[in-house]
Tab-separated table of C-alpha atoms in Angstrom:
chain	number	residue	atom	x	y	z
A	139	MET	CA	115.469	54.123	151.183
A	140	ALA	CA	116.110	57.805	148.580
A	141	GLY	CA	119.331	56.465	148.249
A	142	LEU	CA	118.070	53.284	147.051
A	143	LEU	CA	115.135	54.235	145.302
A	144	ARG	CA	117.980	56.432	142.852
A	145	GLU	CA	120.784	53.346	142.973
A	146	LEU	CA	118.169	51.334	141.308
A	147	ARG	CA	117.160	54.087	138.354
A	148	GLN	CA	120.604	54.566	137.548
A	149	LEU	CA	120.238	50.702	137.050
A	150	SER	CA	117.341	51.028	135.055
A	151	ASP	CA	119.204	54.343	132.694
A	152	ARG	CA	122.294	52.166	132.497
A	153	LEU	CA	120.903	48.696	131.457
A	154	LEU	CA	118.373	49.815	129.050
A	155	HIS	CA	120.265	52.722	127.550
A	156	ALA	CA	121.730	50.772	124.238
A	157	SER	CA	118.027	50.059	123.288
A	158	ARG	CA	117.004	53.074	124.081
A	159	ARG	CA	119.175	54.898	122.159
A	160	ARG	CA	118.375	52.088	119.175
A	161	ALA	CA	114.629	53.635	119.436
A	162	ALA	CA	115.638	57.361	119.533
A	163	LEU	CA	117.927	56.498	116.010
A	164	ALA	CA	114.801	53.968	114.466
A	165	ALA	CA	112.578	56.995	115.736
A	166	LEU	CA	114.594	59.775	113.239
A	167	ARG	CA	114.528	56.594	110.279
A	168	ARG	CA	110.876	55.944	110.376
A	169	ALA	CA	110.029	59.782	109.926
A	170	VAL	CA	108.250	59.810	106.207
A	171	ARG	CA	110.644	62.495	105.861
A	172	PRO	CA	113.969	64.335	107.504
A	173	PRO	CA	113.291	67.073	110.188
A	174	LYS	CA	113.119	70.136	108.614
A	175	SER	CA	112.994	72.195	112.261
A	176	VAL	CA	114.339	71.179	115.463
A	177	LEU	CA	113.077	72.611	118.250
A	178	PHE	CA	115.534	72.135	121.759
A	179	VAL	CA	113.355	72.131	124.883
A	180	CYS	CA	115.545	72.629	128.639
A	181	HIS	CA	113.861	74.370	131.697
A	182	GLY	CA	115.147	77.629	131.380
A	183	ASN	CA	116.973	78.083	127.901
A	184	MET	CA	119.759	79.580	129.992
A	185	PHE	CA	122.269	76.777	129.776
A	186	ARG	CA	121.402	73.305	127.862
A	187	SER	CA	119.065	74.129	124.857
A	188	PRO	CA	121.139	77.168	123.558
A	189	PHE	CA	124.257	75.364	124.156
A	190	ALA	CA	122.121	72.190	122.607
A	191	ALA	CA	120.844	74.278	119.334
A	192	ALA	CA	124.181	76.237	118.450
A	193	VAL	CA	126.206	72.611	118.732
A	194	LEU	CA	123.363	71.192	116.127
A	195	ARG	CA	123.793	74.479	113.586
A	196	ARG	CA	127.982	73.669	114.024
A	197	ALA	CA	127.496	70.357	113.241
A	198	LEU	CA	125.506	70.553	110.426
A	199	ALA	CA	126.739	73.323	108.971
A	200	GLY	CA	129.948	71.169	108.848
A	201	ALA	CA	128.534	68.508	107.564
A	202	GLY	CA	126.666	70.593	104.343
A	203	VAL	CA	123.733	69.922	105.476
A	204	SER	CA	121.636	72.861	105.196
A	205	GLY	CA	117.705	73.714	105.325
A	206	VAL	CA	117.245	72.260	108.736
A	207	ARG	CA	115.822	75.433	110.886
A	208	VAL	CA	117.350	74.886	115.070
A	209	GLU	CA	115.770	76.564	117.672
A	210	SER	CA	115.863	76.267	121.136
A	211	ALA	CA	113.145	77.618	124.322
A	212	GLY	CA	112.289	76.909	127.490
A	213	LEU	CA	109.638	76.112	129.810
A	214	LEU	CA	109.953	79.877	132.225
A	215	THR	CA	110.276	83.343	131.172
A	216	ALA	CA	110.985	84.872	127.981
A	217	GLY	CA	114.641	87.465	128.472
A	218	ARG	CA	117.092	86.188	130.557
A	219	PRO	CA	120.675	86.704	129.678
A	220	VAL	CA	123.184	82.855	129.816
A	221	PRO	CA	124.587	82.987	133.443
A	222	PRO	CA	128.530	84.443	132.878
A	223	GLU	CA	129.816	80.592	133.717
A	224	ALA	CA	127.424	79.040	130.751
A	225	ILE	CA	129.571	81.776	128.309
A	226	ALA	CA	132.558	80.604	129.137
A	227	ALA	CA	132.022	77.294	129.095
A	228	ALA	CA	129.986	77.632	125.760
A	229	ALA	CA	133.267	79.457	124.923
A	230	ARG	CA	135.774	77.128	125.610
A	231	ARG	CA	133.675	74.534	122.841
A	232	GLY	CA	133.999	76.907	120.324
A	233	ILE	CA	130.327	78.513	120.915
A	234	ASP	CA	129.216	82.062	120.929
A	235	LEU	CA	125.726	82.475	123.207
A	236	THR	CA	127.303	85.834	124.856
A	237	ARG	CA	123.921	87.492	123.223
A	238	HIS	CA	121.638	85.167	123.643
A	239	THR	CA	118.414	85.446	125.644
A	240	SER	CA	116.133	82.951	127.050
A	241	GLN	CA	112.688	82.272	124.731
A	242	LEU	CA	109.618	80.445	125.951
A	243	VAL	CA	108.661	77.459	124.254
A	244	LEU	CA	105.129	78.343	122.621
A	245	ALA	CA	102.787	76.432	121.398
A	246	ASP	CA	103.537	77.645	117.302
A	247	MET	CA	107.278	76.335	118.151
A	248	VAL	CA	106.031	73.018	119.713
A	249	ARG	CA	103.416	72.196	116.965
A	250	THR	CA	105.636	73.691	113.834
A	251	ALA	CA	108.931	71.434	114.801
A	252	ASP	CA	109.748	68.195	113.265
A	253	LEU	CA	111.346	67.169	115.968
A	254	VAL	CA	111.584	68.254	119.365
A	255	VAL	CA	114.198	67.514	121.811
A	256	VAL	CA	114.266	67.670	124.855
A	257	MET	CA	116.709	67.370	128.425
A	258	ASP	CA	114.829	65.054	130.883
A	259	GLU	CA	111.744	62.956	131.337
A	260	VAL	CA	109.181	66.086	133.010
A	261	GLN	CA	110.037	67.732	130.226
A	262	ARG	CA	108.843	65.203	127.750
A	263	ARG	CA	105.787	64.764	129.774
A	264	THR	CA	105.521	68.952	130.222
A	265	VAL	CA	106.158	68.891	125.910
A	266	CYS	CA	103.468	66.605	125.367
A	267	GLU	CA	100.470	67.274	127.784
A	268	ARG	CA	101.227	70.936	127.435
A	269	PHE	CA	101.403	71.335	124.130
A	270	GLY	CA	99.096	68.148	122.545
A	271	ARG	CA	103.251	66.106	120.747
A	272	TRP	CA	102.792	62.633	121.486
A	273	PRO	CA	105.224	61.349	123.256
A	274	ARG	CA	107.363	58.941	120.863
A	275	ASP	CA	107.650	62.391	118.901
A	276	VAL	CA	109.796	63.792	121.918
A	277	LEU	CA	113.375	62.770	122.203
A	278	LEU	CA	115.388	62.751	125.013
A	279	LEU	CA	119.310	64.136	124.220
A	280	GLY	CA	120.397	61.879	126.332
A	281	ASP	CA	119.202	59.243	124.883
A	282	PHE	CA	121.506	59.683	121.607
A	283	GLY	CA	124.696	59.752	124.090
A	284	PRO	CA	127.258	56.949	122.466
A	285	ALA	CA	127.401	55.329	125.838
A	286	ALA	CA	125.288	54.158	128.986
A	287	VAL	CA	125.280	56.842	131.473
A	288	ALA	CA	124.183	56.981	135.278
A	289	SER	CA	120.948	58.974	134.239
A	290	ARG	CA	119.367	59.340	130.866
A	291	ALA	CA	118.891	62.448	131.834
A	292	ILE	CA	121.002	66.190	130.775
A	293	GLU	CA	121.589	67.358	134.230
A	294	ASP	CA	120.385	71.248	134.510
A	295	PRO	CA	123.924	72.876	136.067
A	296	VAL	CA	121.953	76.255	137.049
A	297	GLU	CA	123.739	77.269	140.520
A	298	ARG	CA	125.917	74.240	140.324
A	299	GLY	CA	128.867	75.354	139.100
A	300	PRO	CA	131.613	76.129	136.927
A	301	GLU	CA	132.693	72.430	136.880
A	302	VAL	CA	129.102	71.062	135.890
A	303	CYS	CA	128.330	73.096	133.748
A	304	GLU	CA	132.443	71.859	131.805
A	305	ARG	CA	130.613	68.277	132.258
A	306	VAL	CA	127.071	69.091	130.968
A	307	TYR	CA	128.194	70.521	128.207
A	308	ALA	CA	130.919	68.151	127.106
A	309	ARG	CA	127.656	65.126	128.010
A	310	VAL	CA	125.829	68.117	125.537
A	311	GLU	CA	129.018	67.985	122.833
A	312	ARG	CA	128.309	64.076	122.276
A	313	CYS	CA	124.625	63.564	122.019
A	314	VAL	CA	124.345	66.214	119.785
A	315	GLY	CA	127.179	64.727	117.862
A	316	GLN	CA	125.168	61.713	117.556
A	317	LEU	CA	122.210	62.917	116.570
A	318	GLY	CA	123.910	65.228	114.152
A	319	ARG	CA	125.203	62.201	112.469
A	320	ALA	CA	121.779	60.599	112.710
A	321	LEU	CA	120.058	63.875	110.640
A	322	GLN	CA	122.462	64.038	108.372
A	323	MET	CA	122.302	60.852	107.390
A	324	ALA	CA	118.647	60.965	106.846
A	325	VAL	CA	118.806	64.278	105.168
A	326	THR	CA	121.431	62.104	102.589
A	327	SER	CA	118.570	59.207	102.279
A	328	ALA	CA	116.427	61.937	100.929
A	329	SER	CA	118.134	63.450	98.887
A	330	ARG	CA	118.974	60.375	96.871
A	331	LEU	CA	115.559	59.058	97.003
């Protein structure tokens, strides 16, 4: 029975991906002004959110976009180092996470962020309930993916081995690439006004 429910959930995620992607991109276009601060949130701030933040910083810098603060934080305790397999996987993609330690998400961080990006629906609900953000203001990174996948959530690679970390980082790069292009377009359009 559990397997059937999982398959149905995955089917709905695949079928709804295109409309969710359009909605996520439209949310960025609807903004009164382009985001000046982006906060990535994941469970522990050791794998996904610090990598996503670093990839977005690199993408924006490469596109000549400045003035956007990009941060990451997690829902668990602060001060934990990035595991070796995450450091290695990030390094293979040109990202250095050796100096990163986990940071706890704080109310001020969420309140001042123009855009909050999470890895799954549970994190979205948690951010909205704990910090008072509207669900429309908290986007799922997986919704920016260029192709439909079995789950809109970006899976957590903690204690799952280097292969899972590689797969997750490849997906994060694809999703952040799309998010970065959308932010670049928003900034460019705003500067023409």
